[in-house]
Short mmCIF file of C-alpha atoms and ligand atoms in Angstrom, two decimals:
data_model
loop_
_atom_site.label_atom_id
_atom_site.label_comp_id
_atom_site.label_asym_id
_atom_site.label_seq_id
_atom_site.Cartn_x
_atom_site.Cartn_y
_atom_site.Cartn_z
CA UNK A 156 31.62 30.79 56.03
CA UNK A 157 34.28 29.38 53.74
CA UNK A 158 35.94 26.58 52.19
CA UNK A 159 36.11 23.66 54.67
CA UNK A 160 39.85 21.58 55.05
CA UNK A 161 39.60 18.69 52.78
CA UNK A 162 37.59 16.28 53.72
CA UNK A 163 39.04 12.39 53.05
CA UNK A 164 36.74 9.86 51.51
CA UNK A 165 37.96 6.53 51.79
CA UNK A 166 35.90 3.55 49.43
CA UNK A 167 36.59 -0.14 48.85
CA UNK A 168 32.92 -0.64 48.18
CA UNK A 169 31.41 -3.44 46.01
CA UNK A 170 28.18 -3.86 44.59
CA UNK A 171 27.04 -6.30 42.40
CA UNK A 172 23.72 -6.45 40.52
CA UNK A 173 22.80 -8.89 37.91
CA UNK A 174 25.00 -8.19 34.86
CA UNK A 175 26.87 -5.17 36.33
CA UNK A 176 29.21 -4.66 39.38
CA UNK A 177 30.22 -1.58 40.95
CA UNK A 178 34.05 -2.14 42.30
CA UNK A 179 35.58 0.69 43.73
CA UNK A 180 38.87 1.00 45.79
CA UNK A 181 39.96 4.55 46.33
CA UNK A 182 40.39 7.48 48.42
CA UNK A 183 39.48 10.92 47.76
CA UNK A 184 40.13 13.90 48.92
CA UNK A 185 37.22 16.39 49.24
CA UNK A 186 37.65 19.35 49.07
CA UNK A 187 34.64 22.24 47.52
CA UNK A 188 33.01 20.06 44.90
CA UNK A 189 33.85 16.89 43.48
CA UNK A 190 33.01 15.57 39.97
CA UNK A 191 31.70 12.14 39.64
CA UNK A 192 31.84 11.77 35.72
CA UNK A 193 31.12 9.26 33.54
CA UNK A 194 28.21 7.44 30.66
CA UNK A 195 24.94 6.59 31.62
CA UNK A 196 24.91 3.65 33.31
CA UNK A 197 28.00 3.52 34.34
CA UNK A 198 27.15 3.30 38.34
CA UNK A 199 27.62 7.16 39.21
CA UNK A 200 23.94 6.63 41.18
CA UNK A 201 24.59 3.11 42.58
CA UNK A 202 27.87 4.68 44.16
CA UNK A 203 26.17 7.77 45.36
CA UNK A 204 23.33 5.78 47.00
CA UNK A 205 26.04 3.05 48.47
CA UNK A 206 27.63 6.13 50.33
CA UNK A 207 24.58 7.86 51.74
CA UNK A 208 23.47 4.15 52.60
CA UNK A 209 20.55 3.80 50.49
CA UNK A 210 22.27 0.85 48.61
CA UNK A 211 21.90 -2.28 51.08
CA UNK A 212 23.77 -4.88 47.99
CA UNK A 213 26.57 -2.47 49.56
CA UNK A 214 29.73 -4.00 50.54
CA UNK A 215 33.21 -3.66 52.17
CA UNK A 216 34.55 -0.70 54.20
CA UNK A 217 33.55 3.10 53.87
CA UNK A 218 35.02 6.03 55.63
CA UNK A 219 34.33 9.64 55.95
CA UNK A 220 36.89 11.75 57.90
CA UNK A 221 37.27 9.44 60.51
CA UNK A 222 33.89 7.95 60.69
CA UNK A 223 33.05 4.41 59.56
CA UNK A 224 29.56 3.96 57.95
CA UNK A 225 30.11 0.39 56.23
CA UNK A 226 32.03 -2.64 57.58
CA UNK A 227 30.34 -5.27 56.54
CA UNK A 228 33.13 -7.59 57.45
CA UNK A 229 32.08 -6.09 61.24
CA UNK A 230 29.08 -5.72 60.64
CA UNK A 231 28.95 -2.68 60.49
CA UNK A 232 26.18 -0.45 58.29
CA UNK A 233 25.15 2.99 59.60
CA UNK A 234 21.68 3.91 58.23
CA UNK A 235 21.49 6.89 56.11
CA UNK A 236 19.51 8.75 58.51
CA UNK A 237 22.50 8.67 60.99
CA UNK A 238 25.14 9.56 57.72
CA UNK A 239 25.51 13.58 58.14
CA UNK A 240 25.00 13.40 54.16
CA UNK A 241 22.76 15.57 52.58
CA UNK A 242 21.22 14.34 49.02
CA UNK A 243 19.65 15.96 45.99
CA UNK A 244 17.80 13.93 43.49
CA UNK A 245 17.27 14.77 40.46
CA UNK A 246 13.86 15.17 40.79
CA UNK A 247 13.05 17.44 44.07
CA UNK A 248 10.93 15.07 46.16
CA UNK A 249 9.52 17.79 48.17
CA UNK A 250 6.02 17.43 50.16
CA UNK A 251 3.65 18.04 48.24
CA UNK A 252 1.49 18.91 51.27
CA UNK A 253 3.58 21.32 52.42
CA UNK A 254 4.13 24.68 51.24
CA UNK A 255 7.70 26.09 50.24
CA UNK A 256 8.10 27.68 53.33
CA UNK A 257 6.76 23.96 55.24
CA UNK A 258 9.41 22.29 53.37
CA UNK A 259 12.19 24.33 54.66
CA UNK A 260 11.04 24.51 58.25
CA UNK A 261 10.33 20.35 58.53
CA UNK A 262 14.00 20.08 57.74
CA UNK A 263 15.07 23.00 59.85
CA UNK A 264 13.05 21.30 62.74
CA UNK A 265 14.59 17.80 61.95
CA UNK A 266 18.24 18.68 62.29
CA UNK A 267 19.12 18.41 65.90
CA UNK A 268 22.41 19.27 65.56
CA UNK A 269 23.52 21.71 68.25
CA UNK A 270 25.95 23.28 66.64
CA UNK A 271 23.36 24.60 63.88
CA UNK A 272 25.98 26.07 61.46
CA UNK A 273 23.26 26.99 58.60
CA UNK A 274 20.17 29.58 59.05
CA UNK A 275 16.60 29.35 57.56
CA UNK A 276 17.22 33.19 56.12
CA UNK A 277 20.50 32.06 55.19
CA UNK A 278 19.21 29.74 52.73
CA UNK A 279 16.19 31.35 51.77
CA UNK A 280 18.67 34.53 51.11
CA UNK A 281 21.00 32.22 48.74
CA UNK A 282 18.33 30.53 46.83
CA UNK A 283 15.95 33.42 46.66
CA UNK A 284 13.07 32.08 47.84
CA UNK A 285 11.47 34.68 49.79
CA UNK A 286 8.98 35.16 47.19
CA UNK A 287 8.25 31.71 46.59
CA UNK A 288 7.72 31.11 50.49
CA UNK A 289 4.15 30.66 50.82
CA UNK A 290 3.62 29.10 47.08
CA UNK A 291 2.25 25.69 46.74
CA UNK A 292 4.95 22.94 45.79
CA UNK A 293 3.11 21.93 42.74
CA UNK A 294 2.93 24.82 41.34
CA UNK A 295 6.72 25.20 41.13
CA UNK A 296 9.01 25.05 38.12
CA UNK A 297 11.33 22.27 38.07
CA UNK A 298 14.31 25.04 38.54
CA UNK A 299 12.42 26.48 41.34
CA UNK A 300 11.71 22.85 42.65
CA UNK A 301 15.04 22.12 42.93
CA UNK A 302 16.25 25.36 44.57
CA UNK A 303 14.06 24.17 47.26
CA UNK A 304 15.46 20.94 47.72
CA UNK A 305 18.94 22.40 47.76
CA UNK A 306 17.96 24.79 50.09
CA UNK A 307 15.93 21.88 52.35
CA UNK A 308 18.87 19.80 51.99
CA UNK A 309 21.08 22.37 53.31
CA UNK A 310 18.91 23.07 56.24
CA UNK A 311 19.70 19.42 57.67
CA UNK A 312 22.80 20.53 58.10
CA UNK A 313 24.91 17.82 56.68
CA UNK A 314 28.59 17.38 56.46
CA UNK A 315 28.61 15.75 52.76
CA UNK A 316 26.24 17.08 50.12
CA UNK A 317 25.84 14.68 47.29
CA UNK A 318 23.69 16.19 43.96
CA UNK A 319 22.68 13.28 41.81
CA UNK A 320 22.17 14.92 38.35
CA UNK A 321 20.24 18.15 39.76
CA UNK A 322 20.06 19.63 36.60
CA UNK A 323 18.96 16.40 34.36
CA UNK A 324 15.58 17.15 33.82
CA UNK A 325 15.49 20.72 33.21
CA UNK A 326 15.83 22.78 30.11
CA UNK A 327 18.69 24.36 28.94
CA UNK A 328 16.97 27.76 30.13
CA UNK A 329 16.45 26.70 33.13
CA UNK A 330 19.72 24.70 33.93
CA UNK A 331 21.62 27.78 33.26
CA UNK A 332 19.54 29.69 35.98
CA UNK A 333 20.18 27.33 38.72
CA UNK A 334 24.10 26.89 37.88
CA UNK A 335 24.63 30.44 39.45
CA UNK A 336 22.81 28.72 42.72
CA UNK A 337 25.28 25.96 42.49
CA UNK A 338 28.64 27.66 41.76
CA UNK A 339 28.38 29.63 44.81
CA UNK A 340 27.78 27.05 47.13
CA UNK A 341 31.02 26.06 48.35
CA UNK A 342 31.78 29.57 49.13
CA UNK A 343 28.65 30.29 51.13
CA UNK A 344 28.12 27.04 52.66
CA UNK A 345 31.80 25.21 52.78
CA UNK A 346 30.05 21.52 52.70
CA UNK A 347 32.43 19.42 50.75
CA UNK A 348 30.21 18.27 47.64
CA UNK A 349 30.11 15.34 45.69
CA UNK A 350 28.39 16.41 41.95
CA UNK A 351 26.95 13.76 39.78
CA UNK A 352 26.32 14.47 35.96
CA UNK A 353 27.12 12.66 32.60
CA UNK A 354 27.42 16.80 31.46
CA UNK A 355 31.06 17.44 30.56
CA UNK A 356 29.37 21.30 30.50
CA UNK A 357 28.15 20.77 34.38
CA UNK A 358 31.32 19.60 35.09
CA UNK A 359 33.61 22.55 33.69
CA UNK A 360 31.63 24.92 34.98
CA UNK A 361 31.35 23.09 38.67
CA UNK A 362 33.85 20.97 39.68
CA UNK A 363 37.11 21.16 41.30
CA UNK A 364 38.17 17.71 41.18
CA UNK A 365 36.82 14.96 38.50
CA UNK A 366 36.13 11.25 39.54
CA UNK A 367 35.75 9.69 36.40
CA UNK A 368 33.63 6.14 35.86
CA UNK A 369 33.19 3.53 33.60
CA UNK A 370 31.60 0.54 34.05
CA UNK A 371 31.67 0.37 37.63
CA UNK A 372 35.48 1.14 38.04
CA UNK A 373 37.28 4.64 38.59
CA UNK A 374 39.38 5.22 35.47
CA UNK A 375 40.79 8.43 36.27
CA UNK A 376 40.94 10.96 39.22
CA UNK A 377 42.28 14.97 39.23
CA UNK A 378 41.92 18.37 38.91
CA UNK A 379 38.78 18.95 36.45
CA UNK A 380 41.29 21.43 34.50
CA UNK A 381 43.57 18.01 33.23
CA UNK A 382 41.19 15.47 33.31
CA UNK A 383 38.44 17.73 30.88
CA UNK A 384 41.28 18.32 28.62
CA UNK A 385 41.99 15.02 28.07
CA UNK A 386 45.24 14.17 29.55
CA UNK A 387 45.94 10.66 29.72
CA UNK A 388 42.16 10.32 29.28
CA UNK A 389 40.54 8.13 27.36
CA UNK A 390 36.93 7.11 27.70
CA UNK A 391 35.77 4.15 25.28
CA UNK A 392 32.06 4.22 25.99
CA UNK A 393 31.79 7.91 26.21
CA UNK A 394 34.34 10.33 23.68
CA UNK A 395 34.16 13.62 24.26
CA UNK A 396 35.39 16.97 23.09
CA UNK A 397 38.51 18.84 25.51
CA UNK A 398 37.56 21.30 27.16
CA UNK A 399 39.93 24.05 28.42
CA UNK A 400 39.14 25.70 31.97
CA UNK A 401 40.94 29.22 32.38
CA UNK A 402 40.70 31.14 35.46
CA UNK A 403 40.40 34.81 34.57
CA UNK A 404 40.42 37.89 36.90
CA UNK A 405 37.03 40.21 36.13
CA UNK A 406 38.49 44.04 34.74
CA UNK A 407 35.09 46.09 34.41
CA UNK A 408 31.95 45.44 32.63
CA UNK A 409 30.78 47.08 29.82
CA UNK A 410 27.36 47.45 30.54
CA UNK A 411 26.01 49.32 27.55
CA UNK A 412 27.54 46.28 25.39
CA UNK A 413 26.81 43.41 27.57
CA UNK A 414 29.78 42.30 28.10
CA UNK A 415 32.75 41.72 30.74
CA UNK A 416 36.38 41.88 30.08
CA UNK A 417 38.20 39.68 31.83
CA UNK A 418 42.28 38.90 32.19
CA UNK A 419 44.41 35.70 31.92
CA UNK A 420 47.79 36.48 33.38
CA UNK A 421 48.54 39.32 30.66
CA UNK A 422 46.09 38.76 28.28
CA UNK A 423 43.06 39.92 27.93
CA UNK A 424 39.50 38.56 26.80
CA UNK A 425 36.12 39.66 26.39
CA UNK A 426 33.11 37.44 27.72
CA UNK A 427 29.13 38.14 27.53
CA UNK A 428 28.38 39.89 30.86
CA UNK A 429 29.18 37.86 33.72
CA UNK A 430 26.20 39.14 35.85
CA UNK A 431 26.94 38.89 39.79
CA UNK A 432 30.61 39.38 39.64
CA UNK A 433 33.16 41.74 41.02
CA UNK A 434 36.39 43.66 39.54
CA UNK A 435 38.79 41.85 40.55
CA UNK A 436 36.34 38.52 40.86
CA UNK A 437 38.14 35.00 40.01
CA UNK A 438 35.91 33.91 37.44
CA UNK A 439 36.13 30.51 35.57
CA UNK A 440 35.83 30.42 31.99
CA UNK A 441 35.77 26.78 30.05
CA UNK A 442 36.42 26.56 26.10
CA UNK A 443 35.73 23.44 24.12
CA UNK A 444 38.42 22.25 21.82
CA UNK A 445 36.44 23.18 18.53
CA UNK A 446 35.77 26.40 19.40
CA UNK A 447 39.36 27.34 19.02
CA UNK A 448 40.86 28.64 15.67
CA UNK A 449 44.47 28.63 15.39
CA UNK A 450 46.96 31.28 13.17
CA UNK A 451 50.66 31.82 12.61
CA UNK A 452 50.20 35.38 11.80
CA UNK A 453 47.96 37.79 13.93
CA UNK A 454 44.81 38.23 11.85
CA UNK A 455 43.82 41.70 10.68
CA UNK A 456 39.58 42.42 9.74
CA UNK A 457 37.94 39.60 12.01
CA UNK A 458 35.44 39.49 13.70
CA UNK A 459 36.85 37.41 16.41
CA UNK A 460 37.97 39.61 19.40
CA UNK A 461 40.16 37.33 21.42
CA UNK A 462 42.98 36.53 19.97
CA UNK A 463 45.22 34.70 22.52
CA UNK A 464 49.02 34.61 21.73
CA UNK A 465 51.09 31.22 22.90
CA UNK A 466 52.91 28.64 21.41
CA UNK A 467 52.12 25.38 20.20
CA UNK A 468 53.31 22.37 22.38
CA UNK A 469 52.20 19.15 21.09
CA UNK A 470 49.48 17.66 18.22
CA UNK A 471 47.96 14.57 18.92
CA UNK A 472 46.11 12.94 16.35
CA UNK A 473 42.74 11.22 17.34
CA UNK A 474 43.20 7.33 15.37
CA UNK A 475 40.37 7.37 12.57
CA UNK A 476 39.25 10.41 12.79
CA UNK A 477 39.75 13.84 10.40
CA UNK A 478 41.10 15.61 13.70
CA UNK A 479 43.96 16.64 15.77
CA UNK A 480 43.91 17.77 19.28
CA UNK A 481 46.60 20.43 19.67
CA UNK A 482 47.75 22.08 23.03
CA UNK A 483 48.55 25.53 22.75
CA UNK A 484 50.41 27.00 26.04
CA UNK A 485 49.60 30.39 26.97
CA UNK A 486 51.13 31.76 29.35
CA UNK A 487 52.41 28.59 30.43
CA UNK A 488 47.97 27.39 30.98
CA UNK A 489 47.54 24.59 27.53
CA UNK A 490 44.72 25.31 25.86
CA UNK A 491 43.24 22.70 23.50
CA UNK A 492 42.35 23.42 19.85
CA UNK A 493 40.84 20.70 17.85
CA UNK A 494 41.48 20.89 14.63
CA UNK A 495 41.81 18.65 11.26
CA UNK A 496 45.13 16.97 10.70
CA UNK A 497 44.69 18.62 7.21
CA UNK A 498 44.82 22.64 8.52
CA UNK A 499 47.96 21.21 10.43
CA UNK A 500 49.77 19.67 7.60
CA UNK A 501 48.92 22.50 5.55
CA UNK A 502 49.44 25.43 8.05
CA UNK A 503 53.00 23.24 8.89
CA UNK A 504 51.88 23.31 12.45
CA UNK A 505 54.64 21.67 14.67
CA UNK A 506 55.62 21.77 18.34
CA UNK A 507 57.30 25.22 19.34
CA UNK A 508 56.21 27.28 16.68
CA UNK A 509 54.33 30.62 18.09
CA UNK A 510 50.46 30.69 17.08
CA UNK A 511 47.53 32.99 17.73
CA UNK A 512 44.55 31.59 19.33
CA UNK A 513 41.34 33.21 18.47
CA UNK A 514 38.20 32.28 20.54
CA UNK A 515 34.52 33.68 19.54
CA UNK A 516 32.88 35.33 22.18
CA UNK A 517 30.02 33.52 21.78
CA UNK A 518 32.20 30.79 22.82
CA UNK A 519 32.24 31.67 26.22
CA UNK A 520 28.02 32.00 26.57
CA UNK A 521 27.57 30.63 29.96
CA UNK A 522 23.64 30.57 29.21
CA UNK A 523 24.30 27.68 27.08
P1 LIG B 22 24.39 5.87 36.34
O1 LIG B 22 23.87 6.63 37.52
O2 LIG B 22 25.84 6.10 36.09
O3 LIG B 22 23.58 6.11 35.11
P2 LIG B 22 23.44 3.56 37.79
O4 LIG B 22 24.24 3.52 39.04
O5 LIG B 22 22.05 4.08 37.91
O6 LIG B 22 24.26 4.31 36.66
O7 LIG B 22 23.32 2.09 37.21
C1 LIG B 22 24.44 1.28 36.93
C2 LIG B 22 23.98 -0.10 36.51
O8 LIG B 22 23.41 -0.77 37.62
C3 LIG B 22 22.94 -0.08 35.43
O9 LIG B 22 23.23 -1.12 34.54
C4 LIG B 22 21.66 -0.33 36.18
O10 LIG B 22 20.74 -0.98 35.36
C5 LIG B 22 22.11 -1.23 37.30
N1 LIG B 22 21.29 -1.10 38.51
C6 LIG B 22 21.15 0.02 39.25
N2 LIG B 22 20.36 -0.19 40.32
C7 LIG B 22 19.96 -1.50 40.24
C8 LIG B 22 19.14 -2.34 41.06
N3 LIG B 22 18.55 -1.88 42.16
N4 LIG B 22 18.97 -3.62 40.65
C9 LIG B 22 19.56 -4.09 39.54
N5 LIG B 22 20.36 -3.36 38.73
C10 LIG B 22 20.56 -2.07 39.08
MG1 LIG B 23 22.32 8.05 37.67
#
């Protein structure tokens, strides 16, 4: 299977709670997964929950493809369990009576769609769980837990998959097992995905498209490549560092060192091995502002080996702060450096002047 059309999500949904409201009038295009982004409290759940139906304070008109599940001014509220929407909490909820292999089955049985797109060995193939078949629930880790309620979730079939924080309580060990799970879903399953997290890491790595939130209200929407970098961005309750995205084309691995090199248009980098991929894979890569060093001439005895060349296309200073967020275009892609204003006024950087961007390997860890 592959990536479905776009999907259109169409939301003028209110919901008001003592002290906060949740106002949202927008329509969004679908298509492999979507971002919702924003602080802690800032009503990523409450809309999640208001479009699988969970949220009954829910109101106004919602519409996926061309169904309507909420009209309140007709009357009109489809419960969840007759939403096609498949969600993932960020704790797994799975039966504790059942075993691994009883949770998979009770939503295999429940599903009574004809047109049963998804197999039982399909999903127990892309979440590994053979082994883990006949185990006991309880005695799961929480990034084994949750591959099982991906996989369960998956197994009802559903048209709209909708992960509320899946990753939030696990370690950073175990996050950075499951992302592998995650990344490949859209491929292998082609649901169009809606991907909660307050992680600007999670949503690099992930997304497609960002949906960002603050207080109840969408302040920004687009590709997670401009909107992580910051343009025309600004979040007051929730600052955060730019973060590049590159998509880079897999050359060979170099097993014996661990590591992969990978190419950017001409230019080359090299990553820590990116297990599971190709030559000639489409990898995505994401670099956070202040792990880029900038220099006019090309350095000579580093230890750094990527150095990027580009030129520099605009500094923007951030108000009361030591620091400077520079784009750097390579190859026509900006990449963000942050830097102080002080290296710029003393390095004379300026738009159009050529630099060399150096990025640590260790930069580009995706176990972190
Ligand atoms: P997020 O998922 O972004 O952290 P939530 O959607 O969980 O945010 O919560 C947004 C706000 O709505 C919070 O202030 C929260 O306290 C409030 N809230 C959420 N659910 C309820 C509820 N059932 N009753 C009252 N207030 C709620
Ligand atoms: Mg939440």
């Amino acid at each position: 299977m592959s990536d479905s059309a776009a999907k259109s999500l169409s939301l003028r949904i209110r919901v008001s709670f003592p002290g906060f409201d949740l106002a949202v009038d927008q329509n969004i295009d679908l298509a492999g997964v979507t971002g919702l982004f924003g602080p802690s409290g800032s009503g990523k759940s409450t809309l999640l929950r208001a479009i699988a139906g969970f949220e009954s304070a829910a109101e106004g008109t919602l519409r996926f493809g061309g169904d309507t599940w909420l009209e309140t001014a007709n009357s009109i509220c489809v419960p969840p369990h007759q939403r096609p929407v498949g969600f993932v909490f960020q704790d797994a909820r799975l039966f504790p009576h059942l075993d691994v292999a009883g949770n998979l089955h009770y939503s295999h049985s429940r599903s009574d769609r004809s047109d049963r797109e998804i197999s039982y060995e399909e999903v127990v193939s892309a979440f590994d769980l053979e082994s883990l078949l006949q185990r006991n629930v309880n005695g799961l880790s929480g990034g084994e837990r949750q591959r099982v309620a991906i996989g369960r979730t998956l197994l009802t079939q559903p048209g709209l998959l909708l992960l509320d924080e899946p990753l939030a309580a696990l370690d950073v060990g175990r996050k950075s097992e499951i992302l592998p799970y995650l990344e490949q879903l859209p491929k292998r399953f082609g649901i169009p995905t809606i991907y909660v997290s307050h992680a600007v890491n999670e949503m690099a790595r992930l997304a497609d498209d960002v949906v960002v939130l603050e207080n109840g209200k969408i302040c920004a929407t687009g590709p997670a490549s401009s909107i992580l970098s910051h343009d025309n961005l600004q979040l007051s309750s929730m600052p955060f560092e730019a973060v590049t995205i590159l998509h880079v084309t897999v050359v060979e691995h170099l097993h014996e060192l661990h590591l992969t090199r990978v190419a950017h248009n001409g230019q080359h980098l090299t990553v820590p091995l990116i297990a599971g991929a190709a030559n000639a894979d489409s990898v995505r890569l994401s670099i956070r502002a202040g792990d880029v060093v900038l220099a006019t001439t090309e350095p000579q005895g580093i230890s750094v080996r990527n150095v990027l060349s580009g030129i520099l296309t605009e500094v923007v200073p951030l108000e009361g702060s030591a620091f400077a967020t520079v784009s750097v275009s390579i190859d026509g892609v900006p990449l963000k450096a942050q830097l102080t204003r002080h290296a710029i006024a003393e390095l004379g950087l300026k738009p159009g002047i050529p630099v060399f961007a150096l990025i640590k390997t260790a930069s580009f860890d995706r176990s972190l």
